PDB file of C-alpha atoms in Angstrom:
ATOM      1  CA  MET A  12    -108.853 233.853  56.063  1.00 62.00           C
ATOM      2  CA  ILE A  13    -105.677 235.472  57.595  1.00 69.00           C
ATOM      3  CA  LYS A  14    -103.561 234.349  54.552  1.00 71.00           C
ATOM      4  CA  GLY A  15    -106.162 236.245  52.517  1.00 72.00           C
ATOM      5  CA  LEU A  16    -105.850 239.201  54.621  1.00 82.00           C
ATOM      6  CA  ILE A  17    -102.111 239.321  54.434  1.00 82.00           C
ATOM      7  CA  SER A  18    -102.646 238.627  50.532  1.00 85.00           C
ATOM      8  CA  ARG A  19    -104.694 241.871  50.289  1.00 86.00           C
ATOM      9  CA  LEU A  20    -102.369 243.832  52.355  1.00 88.00           C
ATOM     10  CA  LYS A  21     -99.442 242.966  49.860  1.00 91.00           C
ATOM     11  CA  ARG A  22    -101.407 243.673  46.934  1.00 90.00           C
ATOM     12  CA  TRP A  23    -102.091 247.342  48.531  1.00 90.00           C
ATOM     13  CA  TYR A  24     -98.316 247.823  49.478  1.00 88.00           C
ATOM     14  CA  ALA A  25     -96.043 248.018  46.715  1.00 84.00           C
ATOM     15  CA  ILE A  26     -97.125 250.973  44.165  1.00 85.00           C
ATOM     16  CA  PRO A  27     -98.771 253.071  46.808  1.00 88.00           C
ATOM     17  CA  TYR A  28     -95.479 252.721  48.867  1.00 89.00           C
ATOM     18  CA  LEU A  29     -93.618 253.454  46.093  1.00 87.00           C
ATOM     19  CA  LEU A  30     -95.410 256.452  45.390  1.00 90.00           C
ATOM     20  CA  LEU A  31     -95.136 258.032  49.044  1.00 92.00           C
ATOM     21  CA  CYS A  32     -91.364 257.208  48.812  1.00 91.00           C
ATOM     22  CA  ILE A  33     -90.922 259.187  45.592  1.00 92.00           C
ATOM     23  CA  GLY A  34     -92.813 261.910  47.499  1.00 94.00           C
ATOM     24  CA  VAL A  35     -90.442 262.006  50.621  1.00 94.00           C
ATOM     25  CA  SER A  36     -87.544 261.896  48.147  1.00 94.00           C
ATOM     26  CA  ILE A  37     -88.697 264.982  46.355  1.00 94.00           C
ATOM     27  CA  GLN A  38     -89.502 266.956  49.804  1.00 95.00           C
ATOM     28  CA  SER A  39     -86.075 265.723  51.157  1.00 95.00           C
ATOM     29  CA  ILE A  40     -84.238 267.293  47.990  1.00 94.00           C
ATOM     30  CA  ALA A  41     -86.475 270.401  48.493  1.00 94.00           C
ATOM     31  CA  TYR A  42     -85.474 271.051  52.063  1.00 92.00           C
ATOM     32  CA  LEU A  43     -81.928 270.377  51.083  1.00 92.00           C
ATOM     33  CA  LEU A  44     -81.607 272.847  48.570  1.00 92.00           C
ATOM     34  CA  GLY A  45     -84.151 275.362  50.067  1.00 88.00           C
ATOM     35  CA  ASP A  46     -82.864 275.319  53.646  1.00 77.00           C
ATOM     36  CA  ALA A  47     -80.249 278.081  54.732  1.00 72.00           C
ATOM     37  CA  ALA A  48     -78.646 275.768  57.163  1.00 84.00           C
ATOM     38  CA  PHE A  49     -77.756 271.988  56.145  1.00 90.00           C
ATOM     39  CA  SER A  50     -79.843 269.370  57.939  1.00 93.00           C
ATOM     40  CA  TYR A  51     -78.499 265.977  58.736  1.00 94.00           C
ATOM     41  CA  SER A  52     -82.209 264.838  59.031  1.00 94.00           C
ATOM     42  CA  TRP A  53     -83.353 265.549  55.728  1.00 95.00           C
ATOM     43  CA  LEU A  54     -80.125 264.281  54.187  1.00 95.00           C
ATOM     44  CA  GLY A  55     -80.895 261.185  56.334  1.00 95.00           C
ATOM     45  CA  ALA A  56     -84.616 260.743  54.871  1.00 95.00           C
ATOM     46  CA  LEU A  57     -83.365 261.028  51.169  1.00 95.00           C
ATOM     47  CA  VAL A  58     -80.479 258.518  51.750  1.00 95.00           C
ATOM     48  CA  ALA A  59     -82.655 256.092  53.573  1.00 94.00           C
ATOM     49  CA  VAL A  60     -85.753 256.611  51.063  1.00 93.00           C
ATOM     50  CA  GLY A  61     -84.053 257.492  47.515  1.00 88.00           C
ATOM     51  CA  PRO A  62     -82.169 254.305  46.928  1.00 84.00           C
ATOM     52  CA  LEU A  63     -84.963 252.315  47.472  1.00 79.00           C
ATOM     53  CA  VAL A  64     -87.035 254.281  44.804  1.00 81.00           C
ATOM     54  CA  LEU A  65     -83.927 254.005  42.671  1.00 81.00           C
ATOM     55  CA  PHE A  66     -83.825 250.011  43.105  1.00 77.00           C
ATOM     56  CA  MET A  67     -87.476 249.583  42.495  1.00 75.00           C
ATOM     57  CA  SER A  68     -87.468 251.948  39.432  1.00 75.00           C
ATOM     58  CA  VAL A  69     -84.428 249.894  38.050  1.00 74.00           C
ATOM     59  CA  VAL A  70     -86.032 246.557  38.636  1.00 71.00           C
ATOM     60  CA  TYR A  71     -89.132 247.665  36.713  1.00 70.00           C
ATOM     61  CA  ALA A  72     -87.137 249.260  33.973  1.00 70.00           C
ATOM     62  CA  LEU A  73     -84.250 246.996  33.639  1.00 68.00           C
ATOM     63  CA  PRO A  74     -85.822 243.301  35.151  1.00 61.00           C
ATOM     64  CA  TYR A  75     -83.500 240.975  36.333  1.00 59.00           C
ATOM     65  CA  THR A  76     -83.772 237.866  38.680  1.00 58.00           C
ATOM     66  CA  ARG A  77     -81.714 237.285  41.894  1.00 58.00           C
ATOM     67  CA  ILE A  78     -80.526 234.293  43.520  1.00 55.00           C
ATOM     68  CA  VAL A  79     -79.974 235.897  46.901  1.00 58.00           C
ATOM     69  CA  ARG A  80     -82.868 236.626  49.154  1.00 60.00           C
ATOM     70  CA  PHE A  81     -81.922 239.968  50.552  1.00 61.00           C
ATOM     71  CA  ILE A  82     -80.770 243.059  48.565  1.00 75.00           C
ATOM     72  CA  ALA A  83     -77.847 245.150  50.533  1.00 80.00           C
ATOM     73  CA  PHE A  84     -77.795 248.214  48.750  1.00 82.00           C
ATOM     74  CA  PRO A  85     -81.395 249.876  49.992  1.00 84.00           C
ATOM     75  CA  VAL A  86     -80.830 248.033  53.455  1.00 88.00           C
ATOM     76  CA  VAL A  87     -77.527 249.670  53.938  1.00 90.00           C
ATOM     77  CA  SER A  88     -78.682 252.971  52.581  1.00 92.00           C
ATOM     78  CA  ALA A  89     -81.587 252.705  54.882  1.00 92.00           C
ATOM     79  CA  LEU A  90     -79.063 252.225  58.088  1.00 93.00           C
ATOM     80  CA  LEU A  91     -77.035 254.860  57.113  1.00 94.00           C
ATOM     81  CA  GLY A  92     -80.014 257.319  56.677  1.00 94.00           C
ATOM     82  CA  ALA A  93     -81.346 256.297  59.983  1.00 94.00           C
ATOM     83  CA  VAL A  94     -77.935 257.060  61.719  1.00 95.00           C
ATOM     84  CA  LEU A  95     -77.955 260.510  59.874  1.00 94.00           C
ATOM     85  CA  ALA A  96     -81.533 261.235  60.837  1.00 93.00           C
ATOM     86  CA  VAL A  97     -81.239 260.936  64.626  1.00 90.00           C
ATOM     87  CA  ILE A  98     -78.099 263.279  64.821  1.00 92.00           C
ATOM     88  CA  GLU A  99     -80.501 266.115  64.868  1.00 90.00           C
ATOM     89  CA  MET A 100     -83.786 264.226  65.687  1.00 91.00           C
ATOM     90  CA  ARG A 101     -85.934 266.841  63.475  1.00 93.00           C
ATOM     91  CA  PRO A 102     -89.660 265.208  63.730  1.00 94.00           C
ATOM     92  CA  LEU A 103     -90.757 264.950  60.381  1.00 95.00           C
ATOM     93  CA  PRO A 104     -87.619 263.749  58.676  1.00 95.00           C
ATOM     94  CA  THR A 105     -86.776 261.557  61.106  1.00 95.00           C
ATOM     95  CA  PHE A 106     -90.014 260.043  60.890  1.00 95.00           C
ATOM     96  CA  TYR A 107     -89.668 259.560  57.392  1.00 95.00           C
ATOM     97  CA  THR A 108     -86.294 258.085  57.252  1.00 95.00           C
ATOM     98  CA  LEU A 109     -87.497 255.232  60.373  1.00 94.00           C
ATOM     99  CA  PHE A 110     -90.976 254.431  58.995  1.00 94.00           C
ATOM    100  CA  PHE A 111     -90.785 255.013  54.888  1.00 93.00           C
ATOM    101  CA  GLY A 112     -86.943 254.314  54.906  1.00 93.00           C
ATOM    102  CA  LEU A 113     -85.846 251.493  57.297  1.00 92.00           C
ATOM    103  CA  GLY A 114     -89.077 250.153  58.207  1.00 93.00           C
ATOM    104  CA  GLY A 115     -90.327 249.993  54.700  1.00 90.00           C
ATOM    105  CA  VAL A 116     -87.383 248.514  53.242  1.00 87.00           C
ATOM    106  CA  LEU A 117     -87.241 245.827  56.123  1.00 89.00           C
ATOM    107  CA  VAL A 118     -90.936 245.229  55.104  1.00 91.00           C
ATOM    108  CA  TYR A 119     -90.292 244.697  51.455  1.00 87.00           C
ATOM    109  CA  VAL A 120     -87.296 242.395  52.214  1.00 84.00           C
ATOM    110  CA  PHE A 121     -88.507 240.404  54.960  1.00 87.00           C
ATOM    111  CA  TRP A 122     -92.128 240.194  54.305  1.00 92.00           C
ATOM    112  CA  TYR A 123     -93.293 241.560  50.701  1.00 91.00           C
ATOM    113  CA  THR A 124     -91.392 239.601  48.565  1.00 90.00           C
ATOM    114  CA  TYR A 125     -92.343 236.123  50.394  1.00 92.00           C
ATOM    115  CA  LEU A 126     -95.115 234.437  48.784  1.00 92.00           C
ATOM    116  CA  ASP A 127     -96.999 232.613  51.709  1.00 83.00           C
ATOM    117  CA  ARG A 128     -97.045 229.061  49.828  1.00 89.00           C
ATOM    118  CA  SER A 129     -98.988 226.238  51.744  1.00 87.00           C
ATOM    119  CA  ASP A 130     -97.540 222.892  51.392  1.00 90.00           C
ATOM    120  CA  ASN A 131     -98.047 221.406  47.895  1.00 95.00           C
ATOM    121  CA  ILE A 132     -98.636 217.738  47.881  1.00 94.00           C
ATOM    122  CA  LEU A 133     -99.293 217.098  44.076  1.00 96.00           C
ATOM    123  CA  LEU A 134     -96.073 218.720  43.111  1.00 97.00           C
ATOM    124  CA  HIS A 135     -92.990 216.852  43.969  1.00 96.00           C
ATOM    125  CA  LYS A 136     -90.413 214.721  42.277  1.00 96.00           C
ATOM    126  CA  GLY A 137     -91.602 211.308  41.054  1.00 96.00           C
ATOM    127  CA  ALA A 138     -95.174 211.946  41.107  1.00 97.00           C
ATOM    128  CA  LYS A 139     -97.450 212.252  37.675  1.00 97.00           C
ATOM    129  CA  LEU A 140     -98.253 215.848  37.005  1.00 98.00           C
ATOM    130  CA  PRO A 141    -101.824 216.009  37.327  1.00 97.00           C
ATOM    131  CA  ASP A 142    -103.954 216.767  34.004  1.00 97.00           C
ATOM    132  CA  PHE A 143    -105.217 220.133  33.333  1.00 98.00           C
ATOM    133  CA  THR A 144    -106.498 222.262  30.325  1.00 98.00           C
ATOM    134  CA  LEU A 145    -104.726 225.430  28.901  1.00 98.00           C
ATOM    135  CA  THR A 146    -105.788 227.468  25.739  1.00 98.00           C
ATOM    136  CA  SER A 147    -103.433 228.151  22.960  1.00 97.00           C
ATOM    137  CA  LEU A 148    -102.856 231.617  21.666  1.00 97.00           C
ATOM    138  CA  ALA A 149    -105.124 230.701  18.725  1.00 96.00           C
ATOM    139  CA  GLY A 150    -108.043 230.190  21.535  1.00 96.00           C
ATOM    140  CA  GLU A 151    -107.820 226.423  21.262  1.00 97.00           C
ATOM    141  CA  PRO A 152    -107.934 223.995  24.484  1.00 97.00           C
ATOM    142  CA  VAL A 153    -104.808 222.024  25.050  1.00 97.00           C
ATOM    143  CA  VAL A 154    -104.663 219.472  27.593  1.00 97.00           C
ATOM    144  CA  SER A 155    -101.588 218.626  29.309  1.00 97.00           C
ATOM    145  CA  SER A 156    -101.551 215.020  28.407  1.00 96.00           C
ATOM    146  CA  SER A 157    -101.101 215.837  24.827  1.00 97.00           C
ATOM    147  CA  PHE A 158     -97.645 216.369  25.652  1.00 97.00           C
ATOM    148  CA  ILE A 159     -97.051 212.888  26.838  1.00 97.00           C
ATOM    149  CA  GLY A 160     -94.241 211.269  25.146  1.00 96.00           C
ATOM    150  CA  LYS A 161     -92.041 214.709  25.467  1.00 96.00           C
ATOM    151  CA  LYS A 162     -89.960 215.978  28.070  1.00 97.00           C
ATOM    152  CA  VAL A 163     -91.733 219.381  29.070  1.00 98.00           C
ATOM    153  CA  LEU A 164     -90.519 222.507  31.012  1.00 98.00           C
ATOM    154  CA  TRP A 165     -93.617 224.166  32.521  1.00 98.00           C
ATOM    155  CA  ILE A 166     -93.123 227.691  33.426  1.00 98.00           C
ATOM    156  CA  PHE A 167     -96.113 229.185  35.383  1.00 98.00           C
ATOM    157  CA  PHE A 168     -95.379 232.938  35.617  1.00 97.00           C
ATOM    158  CA  ARG A 169     -97.306 235.867  36.722  1.00 96.00           C
ATOM    159  CA  GLY A 170     -97.567 237.891  33.592  1.00 95.00           C
ATOM    160  CA  ASN A 171     -95.817 240.548  31.714  1.00 92.00           C
ATOM    161  CA  TRP A 172     -96.292 243.075  34.490  1.00 92.00           C
ATOM    162  CA  CYS A 173     -93.857 241.225  36.695  1.00 92.00           C
ATOM    163  CA  PRO A 174     -90.314 242.160  36.034  1.00 88.00           C
ATOM    164  CA  MET A 175     -88.820 239.082  37.568  1.00 89.00           C
ATOM    165  CA  CYS A 176     -90.923 236.889  35.524  1.00 93.00           C
ATOM    166  CA  GLN A 177     -89.791 238.885  32.501  1.00 91.00           C
ATOM    167  CA  ALA A 178     -86.209 238.390  33.216  1.00 89.00           C
ATOM    168  CA  GLN A 179     -86.714 234.572  33.842  1.00 93.00           C
ATOM    169  CA  LEU A 180     -88.121 234.170  30.372  1.00 95.00           C
ATOM    170  CA  ASP A 181     -85.585 236.157  28.859  1.00 93.00           C
ATOM    171  CA  SER A 182     -82.865 233.956  30.455  1.00 93.00           C
ATOM    172  CA  LEU A 183     -84.802 230.587  29.288  1.00 95.00           C
ATOM    173  CA  ALA A 184     -84.841 232.190  25.837  1.00 95.00           C
ATOM    174  CA  LYS A 185     -81.013 232.426  25.821  1.00 94.00           C
ATOM    175  CA  GLU A 186     -80.973 228.548  26.360  1.00 96.00           C
ATOM    176  CA  PHE A 187     -83.848 227.925  24.114  1.00 96.00           C
ATOM    177  CA  ASP A 188     -81.768 225.982  21.645  1.00 96.00           C
ATOM    178  CA  THR A 189     -79.746 223.879  24.350  1.00 97.00           C
ATOM    179  CA  PHE A 190     -83.148 222.943  25.981  1.00 97.00           C
ATOM    180  CA  LYS A 191     -84.340 221.996  22.288  1.00 96.00           C
ATOM    181  CA  ALA A 192     -81.274 219.629  21.779  1.00 96.00           C
ATOM    182  CA  TYR A 193     -82.295 217.808  25.096  1.00 96.00           C
ATOM    183  CA  GLY A 194     -85.830 217.267  23.327  1.00 96.00           C
ATOM    184  CA  VAL A 195     -87.373 219.682  25.999  1.00 97.00           C
ATOM    185  CA  GLU A 196     -90.572 221.335  25.052  1.00 96.00           C
ATOM    186  CA  MET A 197     -90.806 224.987  26.822  1.00 97.00           C
ATOM    187  CA  VAL A 198     -94.217 225.606  27.876  1.00 98.00           C
ATOM    188  CA  LEU A 199     -94.977 228.894  29.421  1.00 98.00           C
ATOM    189  CA  ILE A 200     -98.222 229.587  31.214  1.00 98.00           C
ATOM    190  CA  SER A 201     -99.975 232.689  32.689  1.00 98.00           C
ATOM    191  CA  PRO A 202    -103.461 234.120  33.633  1.00 98.00           C
ATOM    192  CA  GLN A 203    -102.918 237.036  31.437  1.00 97.00           C
ATOM    193  CA  SER A 204    -104.993 237.374  28.253  1.00 96.00           C
ATOM    194  CA  ARG A 205    -103.906 235.922  24.884  1.00 96.00           C
ATOM    195  CA  VAL A 206    -103.644 239.275  23.470  1.00 96.00           C
ATOM    196  CA  LYS A 207    -100.741 240.272  26.270  1.00 96.00           C
ATOM    197  CA  SER A 208     -98.988 236.889  25.529  1.00 96.00           C
ATOM    198  CA  ILE A 209     -99.027 237.439  21.878  1.00 96.00           C
ATOM    199  CA  LYS A 210     -97.542 241.031  22.555  1.00 94.00           C
ATOM    200  CA  GLN A 211     -95.014 238.989  24.704  1.00 93.00           C
ATOM    201  CA  LYS A 212     -94.384 236.128  22.743  1.00 94.00           C
ATOM    202  CA  SER A 213     -93.338 238.772  19.725  1.00 93.00           C
ATOM    203  CA  ARG A 214     -90.706 240.208  21.968  1.00 91.00           C
ATOM    204  CA  MET A 215     -88.963 237.051  22.755  1.00 91.00           C
ATOM    205  CA  PRO A 216     -85.710 236.012  20.979  1.00 89.00           C
ATOM    206  CA  ALA A 217     -86.998 232.481  20.638  1.00 93.00           C
ATOM    207  CA  PRO A 218     -89.898 230.726  19.335  1.00 93.00           C
ATOM    208  CA  MET A 219     -91.498 229.807  22.743  1.00 93.00           C
ATOM    209  CA  GLN A 220     -94.845 228.256  23.308  1.00 96.00           C
ATOM    210  CA  PHE A 221     -97.404 230.531  25.241  1.00 98.00           C
ATOM    211  CA  PHE A 222    -100.567 229.358  26.705  1.00 98.00           C
ATOM    212  CA  GLU A 223    -103.268 231.183  28.645  1.00 98.00           C
ATOM    213  CA  ASP A 224    -104.648 229.787  31.945  1.00 98.00           C
ATOM    214  CA  GLN A 225    -108.242 231.018  31.889  1.00 96.00           C
ATOM    215  CA  ASP A 226    -109.489 231.914  35.208  1.00 95.00           C
ATOM    216  CA  ASN A 227    -106.648 230.199  36.946  1.00 97.00           C
ATOM    217  CA  GLN A 228    -108.161 226.880  36.170  1.00 97.00           C
ATOM    218  CA  ALA A 229    -104.914 225.261  35.745  1.00 98.00           C
ATOM    219  CA  ALA A 230    -103.301 226.747  38.696  1.00 98.00           C
ATOM    220  CA  GLN A 231    -106.118 225.822  40.744  1.00 97.00           C
ATOM    221  CA  ARG A 232    -105.752 222.079  39.679  1.00 97.00           C
ATOM    222  CA  LEU A 233    -102.222 222.313  40.719  1.00 98.00           C
ATOM    223  CA  GLY A 234    -102.701 224.272  43.939  1.00 97.00           C
ATOM    224  CA  ILE A 235    -100.341 227.250  42.726  1.00 98.00           C
ATOM    225  CA  VAL A 236    -103.164 230.060  42.735  1.00 97.00           C
ATOM    226  CA  HIS A 237    -101.835 233.592  44.182  1.00 96.00           C
ATOM    227  CA  ARG A 238    -105.027 235.168  45.653  1.00 93.00           C
ATOM    228  CA  TYR A 239    -104.499 239.025  45.498  1.00 93.00           C
ATOM    229  CA  GLY A 240    -101.194 238.638  43.940  1.00 94.00           C
ATOM    230  CA  VAL A 241    -101.568 241.423  41.264  1.00 95.00           C
ATOM    231  CA  PRO A 242    -100.453 244.427  43.052  1.00 92.00           C
ATOM    232  CA  LEU A 243    -102.772 247.392  43.240  1.00 89.00           C
ATOM    233  CA  GLY A 244    -102.579 249.550  40.397  1.00 87.00           C
ATOM    234  CA  ILE A 245    -101.842 247.071  37.803  1.00 90.00           C
ATOM    235  CA  ARG A 246    -104.531 247.414  35.266  1.00 90.00           C
ATOM    236  CA  GLY A 247    -106.099 244.625  32.999  1.00 92.00           C
ATOM    237  CA  TYR A 248    -104.801 241.654  34.760  1.00 94.00           C
ATOM    238  CA  GLY A 249    -107.633 241.040  37.761  1.00 92.00           C
ATOM    239  CA  HIS A 250    -106.436 240.611  41.363  1.00 93.00           C
ATOM    240  CA  ASP A 251    -105.430 236.626  41.384  1.00 96.00           C
ATOM    241  CA  THR A 252    -102.476 235.337  39.415  1.00 97.00           C
ATOM    242  CA  THR A 253    -100.374 232.221  39.747  1.00 97.00           C
ATOM    243  CA  LEU A 254     -97.467 231.486  42.299  1.00 97.00           C
ATOM    244  CA  PRO A 255     -94.338 231.289  40.272  1.00 97.00           C
ATOM    245  CA  THR A 256     -93.610 227.765  39.661  1.00 98.00           C
ATOM    246  CA  VAL A 257     -91.269 225.601  37.579  1.00 98.00           C
ATOM    247  CA  ILE A 258     -91.784 221.959  36.670  1.00 98.00           C
ATOM    248  CA  MET A 259     -89.998 219.398  34.454  1.00 98.00           C
ATOM    249  CA  THR A 260     -91.724 216.176  33.270  1.00 98.00           C
ATOM    250  CA  ASP A 261     -90.248 213.183  31.526  1.00 97.00           C
ATOM    251  CA  GLU A 262     -91.918 211.446  28.335  1.00 97.00           C
ATOM    252  CA  LEU A 263     -94.234 209.674  30.731  1.00 97.00           C
ATOM    253  CA  GLY A 264     -95.381 212.979  32.477  1.00 97.00           C
ATOM    254  CA  CYS A 265     -93.768 212.226  35.764  1.00 97.00           C
ATOM    255  CA  ILE A 266     -91.941 215.259  37.734  1.00 98.00           C
ATOM    256  CA  ILE A 267     -88.324 215.202  37.418  1.00 97.00           C
ATOM    257  CA  TYR A 268     -87.692 218.426  38.878  1.00 97.00           C
ATOM    258  CA  VAL A 269     -90.021 221.006  40.601  1.00 98.00           C
ATOM    259  CA  ASP A 270     -89.210 224.716  42.151  1.00 97.00           C
ATOM    260  CA  LEU A 271     -91.936 226.096  44.221  1.00 97.00           C
ATOM    261  CA  THR A 272     -90.115 229.451  45.106  1.00 95.00           C
ATOM    262  CA  ASP A 273     -91.367 230.945  48.385  1.00 93.00           C
ATOM    263  CA  ASN A 274     -89.773 234.579  47.220  1.00 92.00           C
ATOM    264  CA  PHE A 275     -90.775 235.786  43.865  1.00 91.00           C
ATOM    265  CA  ARG A 276     -87.422 237.564  43.595  1.00 88.00           C
ATOM    266  CA  ILE A 277     -85.651 234.239  43.450  1.00 90.00           C
ATOM    267  CA  ARG A 278     -86.237 231.710  40.294  1.00 92.00           C
ATOM    268  CA  PRO A 279     -84.137 228.847  39.081  1.00 94.00           C
ATOM    269  CA  LYS A 280     -81.235 229.428  36.887  1.00 92.00           C
ATOM    270  CA  PRO A 281     -81.574 227.889  33.461  1.00 95.00           C
ATOM    271  CA  GLU A 282     -78.107 226.247  34.645  1.00 94.00           C
ATOM    272  CA  ALA A 283     -79.702 224.077  37.292  1.00 94.00           C
ATOM    273  CA  LEU A 284     -82.392 223.001  34.844  1.00 96.00           C
ATOM    274  CA  LEU A 285     -79.881 222.010  32.389  1.00 96.00           C
ATOM    275  CA  GLU A 286     -77.991 220.129  34.937  1.00 94.00           C
ATOM    276  CA  VAL A 287     -81.032 217.981  35.689  1.00 93.00           C
ATOM    277  CA  LEU A 288     -81.277 217.088  32.077  1.00 93.00           C
ATOM    278  CA  SER A 289     -77.518 216.511  32.032  1.00 90.00           C
ATOM    279  CA  HIS A 290     -77.730 213.776  34.660  1.00 81.00           C
ATOM    280  CA  GLY A 291     -81.097 212.493  33.444  1.00 67.00           C
TER     281      GLY A 291
END
């Protein structure tokens, strides 16, 4: 119950918070340009909030994955803004700086990006991958056991609305031929509709296999459903999604690698996956 409440709070956080920060940035610029007297407090509000807006905008416009848990630029800017704001302590801009700037960025880094995963007893190295059923882009059911006899890289991603997922798939596509040389089938799975996956597949530079996980049935089977994981304001994807998960299985369907990230900004690099194959 508590975890469900936390998930709902996170669902309501991202886009409303970003819109509020945009509003604060615009108001800060207006005061800095319109006031006859220079204000350290309004400058502090802009310095604290503006870089976070820029960061989140860049993430969605130019998606990328990060291998570090913490993002220095918005944090340092928020701290600097707080110092500037308290020089004058004007109530409104100081509130903006400490609440939306410093408070907001700390909430984003230390709370929002974490996935609150439960321990997963099904997915661990050496275990047999449980059977589940997917739907091909042609609308046909495909059972996971049909891949027995091949090495398979199973990528469960949230959807094409997620910039980190998009970047993850782009990085894998660049190494598609290398994985193919190792005899690895790359299987990309999300709960988004087949129509959306068809559009996403058309943009990929490699012939990667996309499958739909209808109603998160496979994710439920594997214990990787992310309740209320789709941010408020993202339309056409429902409210539940899958926890980003990477699994590699051998020809017998046994797990030889698994990544259950607890932070949606952090995904395994292709180099780490290829290293597993090179030592296999």
